[in-house]
Short mmCIF file of C-alpha atoms and ligand atoms in Angstrom, two decimals:
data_model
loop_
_atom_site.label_atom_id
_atom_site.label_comp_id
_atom_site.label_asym_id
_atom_site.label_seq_id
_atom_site.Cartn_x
_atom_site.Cartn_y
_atom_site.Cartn_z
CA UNK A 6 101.21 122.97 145.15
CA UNK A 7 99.35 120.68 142.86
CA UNK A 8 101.04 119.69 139.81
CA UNK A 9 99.18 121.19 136.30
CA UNK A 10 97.41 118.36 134.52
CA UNK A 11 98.61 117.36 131.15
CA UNK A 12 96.99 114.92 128.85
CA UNK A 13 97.60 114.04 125.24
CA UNK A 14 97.15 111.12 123.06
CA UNK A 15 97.98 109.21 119.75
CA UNK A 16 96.15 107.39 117.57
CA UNK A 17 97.16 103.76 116.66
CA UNK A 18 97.48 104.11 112.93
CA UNK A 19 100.76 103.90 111.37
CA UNK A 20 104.62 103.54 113.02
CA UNK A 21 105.78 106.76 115.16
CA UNK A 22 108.37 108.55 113.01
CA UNK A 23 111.36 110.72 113.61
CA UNK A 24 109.00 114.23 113.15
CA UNK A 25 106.80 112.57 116.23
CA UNK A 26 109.92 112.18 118.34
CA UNK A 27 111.48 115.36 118.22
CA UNK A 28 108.07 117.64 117.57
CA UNK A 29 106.24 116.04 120.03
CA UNK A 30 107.28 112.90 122.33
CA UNK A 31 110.92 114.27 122.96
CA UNK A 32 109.09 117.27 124.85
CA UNK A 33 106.50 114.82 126.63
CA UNK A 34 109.40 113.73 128.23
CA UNK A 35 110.63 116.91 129.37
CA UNK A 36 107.34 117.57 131.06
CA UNK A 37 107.11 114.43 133.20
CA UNK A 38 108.77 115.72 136.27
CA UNK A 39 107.30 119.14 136.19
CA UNK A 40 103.39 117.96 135.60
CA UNK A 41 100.81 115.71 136.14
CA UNK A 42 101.03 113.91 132.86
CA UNK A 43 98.38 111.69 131.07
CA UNK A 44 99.68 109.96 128.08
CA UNK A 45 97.28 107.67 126.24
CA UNK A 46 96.42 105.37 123.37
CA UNK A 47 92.98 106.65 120.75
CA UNK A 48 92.37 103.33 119.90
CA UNK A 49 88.65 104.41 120.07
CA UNK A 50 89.32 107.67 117.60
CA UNK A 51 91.23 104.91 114.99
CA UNK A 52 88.21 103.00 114.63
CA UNK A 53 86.43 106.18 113.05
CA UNK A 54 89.01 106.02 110.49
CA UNK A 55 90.48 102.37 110.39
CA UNK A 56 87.23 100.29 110.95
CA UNK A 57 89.31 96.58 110.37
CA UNK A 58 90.74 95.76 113.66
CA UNK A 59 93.41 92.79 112.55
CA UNK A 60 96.45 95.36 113.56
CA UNK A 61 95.21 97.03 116.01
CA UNK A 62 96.64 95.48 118.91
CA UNK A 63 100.01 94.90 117.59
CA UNK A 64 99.55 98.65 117.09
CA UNK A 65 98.77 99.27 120.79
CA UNK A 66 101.40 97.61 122.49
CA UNK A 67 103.84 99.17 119.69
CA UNK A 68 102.77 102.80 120.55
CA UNK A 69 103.14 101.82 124.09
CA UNK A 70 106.26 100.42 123.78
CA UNK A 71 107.77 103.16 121.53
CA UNK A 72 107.10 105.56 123.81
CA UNK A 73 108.14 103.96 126.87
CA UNK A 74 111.55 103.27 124.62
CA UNK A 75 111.76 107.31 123.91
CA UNK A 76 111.77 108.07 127.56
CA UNK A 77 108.32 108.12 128.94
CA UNK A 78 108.23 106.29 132.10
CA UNK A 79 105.54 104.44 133.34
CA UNK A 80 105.97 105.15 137.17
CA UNK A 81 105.82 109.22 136.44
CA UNK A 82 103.15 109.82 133.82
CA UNK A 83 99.50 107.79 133.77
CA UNK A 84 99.99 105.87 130.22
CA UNK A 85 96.94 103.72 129.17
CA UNK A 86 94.72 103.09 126.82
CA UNK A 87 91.55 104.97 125.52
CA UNK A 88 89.31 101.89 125.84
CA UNK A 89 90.29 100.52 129.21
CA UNK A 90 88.51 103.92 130.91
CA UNK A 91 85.17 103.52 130.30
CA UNK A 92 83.87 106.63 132.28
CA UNK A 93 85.21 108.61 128.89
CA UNK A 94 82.87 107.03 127.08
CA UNK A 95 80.36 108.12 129.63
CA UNK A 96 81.42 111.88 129.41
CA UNK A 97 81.37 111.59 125.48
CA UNK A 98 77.91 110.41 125.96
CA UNK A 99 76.82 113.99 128.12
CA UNK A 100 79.15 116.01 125.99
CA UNK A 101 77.09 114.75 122.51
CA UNK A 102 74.09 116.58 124.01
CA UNK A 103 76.12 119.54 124.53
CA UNK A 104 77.82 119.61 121.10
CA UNK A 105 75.51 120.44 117.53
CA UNK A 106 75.33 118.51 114.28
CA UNK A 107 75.98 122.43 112.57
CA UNK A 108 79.11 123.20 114.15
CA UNK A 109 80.55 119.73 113.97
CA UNK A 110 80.35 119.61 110.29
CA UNK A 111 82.07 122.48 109.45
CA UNK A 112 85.12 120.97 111.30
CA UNK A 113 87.65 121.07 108.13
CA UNK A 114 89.29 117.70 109.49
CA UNK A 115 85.30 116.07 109.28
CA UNK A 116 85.10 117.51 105.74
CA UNK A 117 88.80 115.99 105.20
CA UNK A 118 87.79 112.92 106.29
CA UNK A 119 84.27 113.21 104.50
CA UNK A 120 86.24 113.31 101.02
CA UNK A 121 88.48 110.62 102.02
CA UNK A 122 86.14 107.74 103.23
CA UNK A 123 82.91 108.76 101.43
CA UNK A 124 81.33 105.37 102.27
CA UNK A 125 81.55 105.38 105.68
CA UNK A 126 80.86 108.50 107.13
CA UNK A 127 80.20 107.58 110.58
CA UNK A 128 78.68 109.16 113.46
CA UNK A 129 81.88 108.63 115.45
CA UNK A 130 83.42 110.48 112.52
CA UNK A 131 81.21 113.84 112.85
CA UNK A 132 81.71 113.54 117.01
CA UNK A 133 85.14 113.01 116.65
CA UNK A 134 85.71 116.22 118.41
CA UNK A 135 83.40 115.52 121.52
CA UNK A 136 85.47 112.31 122.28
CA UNK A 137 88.68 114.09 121.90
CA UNK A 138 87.08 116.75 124.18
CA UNK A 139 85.81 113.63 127.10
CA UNK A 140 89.79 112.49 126.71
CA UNK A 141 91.14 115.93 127.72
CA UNK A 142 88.26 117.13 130.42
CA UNK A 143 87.55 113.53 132.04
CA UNK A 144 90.94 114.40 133.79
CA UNK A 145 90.32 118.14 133.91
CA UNK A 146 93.43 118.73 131.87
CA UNK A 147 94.68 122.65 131.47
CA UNK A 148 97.59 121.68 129.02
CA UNK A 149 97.27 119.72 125.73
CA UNK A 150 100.35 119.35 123.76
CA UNK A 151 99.84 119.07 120.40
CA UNK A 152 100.41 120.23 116.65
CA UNK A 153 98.91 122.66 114.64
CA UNK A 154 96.10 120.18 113.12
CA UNK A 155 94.19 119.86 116.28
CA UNK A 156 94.10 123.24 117.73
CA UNK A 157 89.73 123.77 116.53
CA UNK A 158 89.39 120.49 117.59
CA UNK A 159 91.09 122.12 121.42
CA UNK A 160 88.90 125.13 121.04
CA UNK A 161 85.62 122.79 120.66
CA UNK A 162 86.58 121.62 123.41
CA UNK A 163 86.73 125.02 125.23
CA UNK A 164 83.39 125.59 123.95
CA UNK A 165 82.08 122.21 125.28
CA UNK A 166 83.57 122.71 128.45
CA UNK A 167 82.21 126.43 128.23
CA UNK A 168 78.58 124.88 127.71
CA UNK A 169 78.57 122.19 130.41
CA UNK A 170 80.01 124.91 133.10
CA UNK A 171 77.24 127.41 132.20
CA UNK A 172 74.47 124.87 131.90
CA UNK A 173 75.20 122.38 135.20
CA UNK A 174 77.95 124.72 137.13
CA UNK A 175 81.40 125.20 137.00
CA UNK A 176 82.98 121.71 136.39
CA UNK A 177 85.52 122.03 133.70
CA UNK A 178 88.61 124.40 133.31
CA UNK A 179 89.92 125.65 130.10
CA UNK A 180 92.10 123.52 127.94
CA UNK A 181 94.36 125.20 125.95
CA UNK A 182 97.27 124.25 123.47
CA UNK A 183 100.80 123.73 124.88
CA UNK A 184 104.23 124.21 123.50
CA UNK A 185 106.94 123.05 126.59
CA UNK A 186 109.90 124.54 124.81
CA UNK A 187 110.20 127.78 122.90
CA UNK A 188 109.87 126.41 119.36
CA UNK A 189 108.44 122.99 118.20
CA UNK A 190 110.92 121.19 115.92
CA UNK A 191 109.54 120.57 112.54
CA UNK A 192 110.86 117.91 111.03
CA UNK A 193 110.12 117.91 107.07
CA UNK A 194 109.48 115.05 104.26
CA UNK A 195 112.66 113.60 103.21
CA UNK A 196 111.31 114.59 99.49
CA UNK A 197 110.66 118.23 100.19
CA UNK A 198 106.77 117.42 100.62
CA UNK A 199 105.63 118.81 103.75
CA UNK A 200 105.60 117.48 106.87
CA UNK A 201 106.91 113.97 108.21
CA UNK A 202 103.80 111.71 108.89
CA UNK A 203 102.94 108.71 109.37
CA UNK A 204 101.04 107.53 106.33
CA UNK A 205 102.66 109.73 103.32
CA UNK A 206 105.73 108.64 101.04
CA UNK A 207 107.03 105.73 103.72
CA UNK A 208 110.66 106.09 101.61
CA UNK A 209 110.96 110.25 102.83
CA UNK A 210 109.72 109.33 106.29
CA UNK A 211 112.13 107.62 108.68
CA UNK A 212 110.30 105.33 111.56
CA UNK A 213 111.70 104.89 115.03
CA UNK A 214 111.51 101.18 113.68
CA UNK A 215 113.95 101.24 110.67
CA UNK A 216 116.96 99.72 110.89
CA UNK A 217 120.06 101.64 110.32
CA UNK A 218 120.34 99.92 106.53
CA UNK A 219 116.95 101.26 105.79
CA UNK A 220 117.61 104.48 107.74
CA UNK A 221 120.96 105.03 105.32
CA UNK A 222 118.89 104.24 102.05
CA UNK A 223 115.99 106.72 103.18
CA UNK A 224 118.54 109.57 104.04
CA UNK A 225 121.07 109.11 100.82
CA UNK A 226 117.69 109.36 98.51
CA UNK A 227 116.69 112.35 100.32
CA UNK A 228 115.78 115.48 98.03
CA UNK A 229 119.37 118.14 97.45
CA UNK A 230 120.38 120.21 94.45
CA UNK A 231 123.28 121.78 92.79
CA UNK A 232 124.47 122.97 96.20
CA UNK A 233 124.36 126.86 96.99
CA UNK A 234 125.05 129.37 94.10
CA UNK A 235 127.40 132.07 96.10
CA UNK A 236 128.94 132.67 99.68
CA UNK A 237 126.50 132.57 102.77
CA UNK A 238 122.81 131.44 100.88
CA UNK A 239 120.18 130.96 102.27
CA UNK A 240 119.16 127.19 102.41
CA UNK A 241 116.35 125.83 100.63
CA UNK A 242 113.78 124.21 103.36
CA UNK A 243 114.86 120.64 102.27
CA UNK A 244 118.11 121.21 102.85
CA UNK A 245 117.86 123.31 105.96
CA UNK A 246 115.76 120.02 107.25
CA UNK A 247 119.03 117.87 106.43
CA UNK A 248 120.87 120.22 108.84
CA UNK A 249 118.03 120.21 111.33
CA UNK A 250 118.23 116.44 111.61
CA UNK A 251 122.25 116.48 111.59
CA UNK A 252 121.71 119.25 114.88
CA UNK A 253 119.90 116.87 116.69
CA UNK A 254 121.94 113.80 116.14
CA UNK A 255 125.47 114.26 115.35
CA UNK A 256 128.04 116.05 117.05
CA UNK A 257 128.49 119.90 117.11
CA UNK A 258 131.90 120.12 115.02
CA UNK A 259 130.09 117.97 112.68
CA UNK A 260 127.19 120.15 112.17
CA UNK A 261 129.76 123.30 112.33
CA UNK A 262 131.76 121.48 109.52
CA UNK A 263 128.85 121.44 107.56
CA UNK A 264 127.49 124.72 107.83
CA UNK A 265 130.57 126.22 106.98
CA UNK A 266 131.11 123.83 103.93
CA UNK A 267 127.89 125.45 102.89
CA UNK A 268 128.54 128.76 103.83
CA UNK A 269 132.20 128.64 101.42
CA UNK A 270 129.79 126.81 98.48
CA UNK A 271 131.75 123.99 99.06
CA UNK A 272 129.33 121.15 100.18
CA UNK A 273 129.36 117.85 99.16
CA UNK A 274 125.56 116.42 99.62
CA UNK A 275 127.07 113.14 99.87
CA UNK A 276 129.35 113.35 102.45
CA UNK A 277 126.76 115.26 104.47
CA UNK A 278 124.32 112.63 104.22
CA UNK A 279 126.56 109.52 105.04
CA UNK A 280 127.30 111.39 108.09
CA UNK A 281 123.93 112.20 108.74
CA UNK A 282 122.76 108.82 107.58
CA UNK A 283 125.53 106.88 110.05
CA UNK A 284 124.63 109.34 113.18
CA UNK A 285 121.12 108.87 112.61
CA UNK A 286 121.12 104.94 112.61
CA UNK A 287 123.50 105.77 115.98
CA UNK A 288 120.62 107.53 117.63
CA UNK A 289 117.76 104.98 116.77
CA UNK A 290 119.53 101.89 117.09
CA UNK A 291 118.74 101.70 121.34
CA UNK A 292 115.43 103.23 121.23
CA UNK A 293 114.46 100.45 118.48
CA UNK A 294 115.58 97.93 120.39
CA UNK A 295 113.99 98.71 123.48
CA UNK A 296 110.95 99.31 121.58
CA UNK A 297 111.13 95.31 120.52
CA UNK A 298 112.03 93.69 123.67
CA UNK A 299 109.21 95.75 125.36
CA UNK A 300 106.59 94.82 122.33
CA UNK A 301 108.40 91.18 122.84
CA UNK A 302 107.09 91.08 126.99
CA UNK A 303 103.21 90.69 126.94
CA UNK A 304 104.09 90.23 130.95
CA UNK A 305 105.66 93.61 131.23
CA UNK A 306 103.21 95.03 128.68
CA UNK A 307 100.27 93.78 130.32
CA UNK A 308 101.34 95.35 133.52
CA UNK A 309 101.99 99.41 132.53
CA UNK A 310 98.87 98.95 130.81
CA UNK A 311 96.41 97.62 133.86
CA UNK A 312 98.71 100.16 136.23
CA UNK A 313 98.53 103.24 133.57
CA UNK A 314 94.38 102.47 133.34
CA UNK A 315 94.36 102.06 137.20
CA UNK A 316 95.71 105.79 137.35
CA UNK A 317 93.82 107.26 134.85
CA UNK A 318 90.12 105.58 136.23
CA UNK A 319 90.82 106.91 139.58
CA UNK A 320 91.28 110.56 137.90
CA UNK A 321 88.19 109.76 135.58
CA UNK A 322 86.22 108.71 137.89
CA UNK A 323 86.87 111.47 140.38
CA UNK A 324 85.49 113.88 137.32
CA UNK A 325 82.42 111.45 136.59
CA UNK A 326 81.03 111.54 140.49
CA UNK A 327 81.64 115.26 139.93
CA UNK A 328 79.77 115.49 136.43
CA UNK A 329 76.89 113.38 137.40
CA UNK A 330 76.47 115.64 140.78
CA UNK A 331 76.26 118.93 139.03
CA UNK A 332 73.94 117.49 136.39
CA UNK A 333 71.74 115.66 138.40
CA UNK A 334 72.42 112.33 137.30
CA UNK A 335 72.06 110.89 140.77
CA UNK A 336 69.76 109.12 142.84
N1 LIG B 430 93.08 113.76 117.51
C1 LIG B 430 94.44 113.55 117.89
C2 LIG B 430 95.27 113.26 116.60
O1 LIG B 430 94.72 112.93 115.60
C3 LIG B 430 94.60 112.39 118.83
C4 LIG B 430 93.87 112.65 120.11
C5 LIG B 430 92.75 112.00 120.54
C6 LIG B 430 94.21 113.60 121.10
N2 LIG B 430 92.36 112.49 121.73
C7 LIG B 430 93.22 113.46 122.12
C8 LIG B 430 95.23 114.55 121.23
C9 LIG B 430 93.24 114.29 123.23
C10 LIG B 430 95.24 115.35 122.36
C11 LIG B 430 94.25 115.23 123.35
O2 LIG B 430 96.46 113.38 116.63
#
């Protein structure tokens, strides 16, 4: 039986952080045996956003080389980047006739965006949605992994797909959102602010990049209180993120210590978080060195690259012959 396709990507901007790890790239892992996976590299979506280029290919070969460090491996899953297929520009092209100014801004993330760069509200801004949609259907992907934020930019692409099936023939299957195991960890703002990401308060958000001192100094400021007022309360969500983090890193009987520390009102914050802090830099320290020596070997990096964009073009271009046949764009 042929393997279910699987494609998601991840924008260049900003280092990958501990809530991308174990919400999203720790399960992209998982999947690699049991699909056909597609990881890539949005450089093209940055450039809507980040229009000065001077980073972007340190950025590139980081994101590559972070998530070849976390476990992805180049020989199982197609990773490239965006800009090396060129037949996804080519479907974003068809798509844009397929896809209406109307519905494309009322998209709340164009409108976010809108308020946020009000002097450069590009075209590639407003059909940010139709290039996400070429990414996922120019390999026919079923299964797109990925967080809350982009699910109406996955149901445009339904729609798109939808539109191009009905108008030229059935091409395109349905995309839909995927969640690999039963519940997505969330992994919270050190300051009690939300979600982990990538841009906000860079002290309450722990990259795969810090060192362990940095890593300790981030975790001992992190947000506590007065500790619990009687026997077996329930735990604030900043708190309950502290133990979330210790569950994944440290050891059971440390996490059980904990618990029932808090469970008996007598927690120490401190304690917890030096443990936490000293497990944490434990866990990091080999995928942040792998990270550099990859980012350190153009040779090596050079070489998943051209192989990852060698996979993916001979899936793209399958789709493209397919495309141009149904719509007539052949001579
Ligand atoms: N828009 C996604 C984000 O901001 C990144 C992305 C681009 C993507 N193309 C994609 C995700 C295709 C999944 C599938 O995170």
């Amino acid at each position: 039986m042929q393997k279910e396709v699987v494609l998601s990507g991840i924008r260049p901007t900003g280092f990958l952080h501990l809530g991308n790890y174990f919400g999203a790239m720790r399960n992209y892992v998982r999947m690699q045996d049991e699909y056909n996976c597609y990881f890539f590299v949005a450089d093209w979506h940055s450039l809507t956003t980040h229009p000065d280029t001077k980073a972007l290919k340190t950025s590139v070969h980081r994101v590559i080389a972070e998530n070849i460090a976390c476990g992805l491996d180049p020989q199982k899953v197609s990773l490239y980047v965006q800009s090396d297929v060129p037949e996804i520009a080519e479907l974003y092209l068809y798509l844009n006739t397929l896809a209406y100014k109307g519905e494309l801004e009322k998209v709340p993330t164009f409108k976010d965006k809108v308020r946020l760069q009000p002097d450069n509200v590009n075209a590639g801004l407003l059909t940010y949605p139709v290039l996400m949609a070429a990414d996922i259907l120019i390999h026919r992907a079923v299964k797109v992994p990925v967080g809350k934020d982009q699910e109406q930019h996955l149901e445009m692409a339904r729609n798109f797909a939808d539109r191009f099936n009905h108008r030229y023939g059935e091409v395109f299957p349905q995309p839909r959102a995927f969640n690999f195991s039963k519940e997505l960890v969330k992994i919270l703002s050190l300051d009690g602010n939300g979600k982990m990401s990538k841009s906000e308060n860079q002290m309450a958000t722990i990259y795969l990049s810090d060192e362990g001192e940095l890593v300790k100094k981030k975790i001992m400021k992190a947000k506590t209180d007065g500790g619990p007022a009687e026997d077996n309360a329930e735990k604030p969500d900043y708190i309950q993120n502290l133990f979330t983090l210790m569950s994944l890193v440290s050891s059971d009987d440390v996490v059980k210590k904990f618990e029932v520390d808090y469970s008996q009102c007598n927690i120490r914050y401190g304690d917890l978080k030096k443990q936490l802090a000293e497990d944490m830099a434990v866990f990091l320290k080999p995928i942040r060195e792998k990270a550099t020596a990859i980012q350190n070997d153009n040779a090596y990096l050079q070489k998943i690259m051209r192989e990852g964009a060698e996979k993916a073009r001979a899936s793209a271009r399958a789709t493209i012959n397919i495309v141009r046949e149904s719509m007539g764009v052949k001579y």
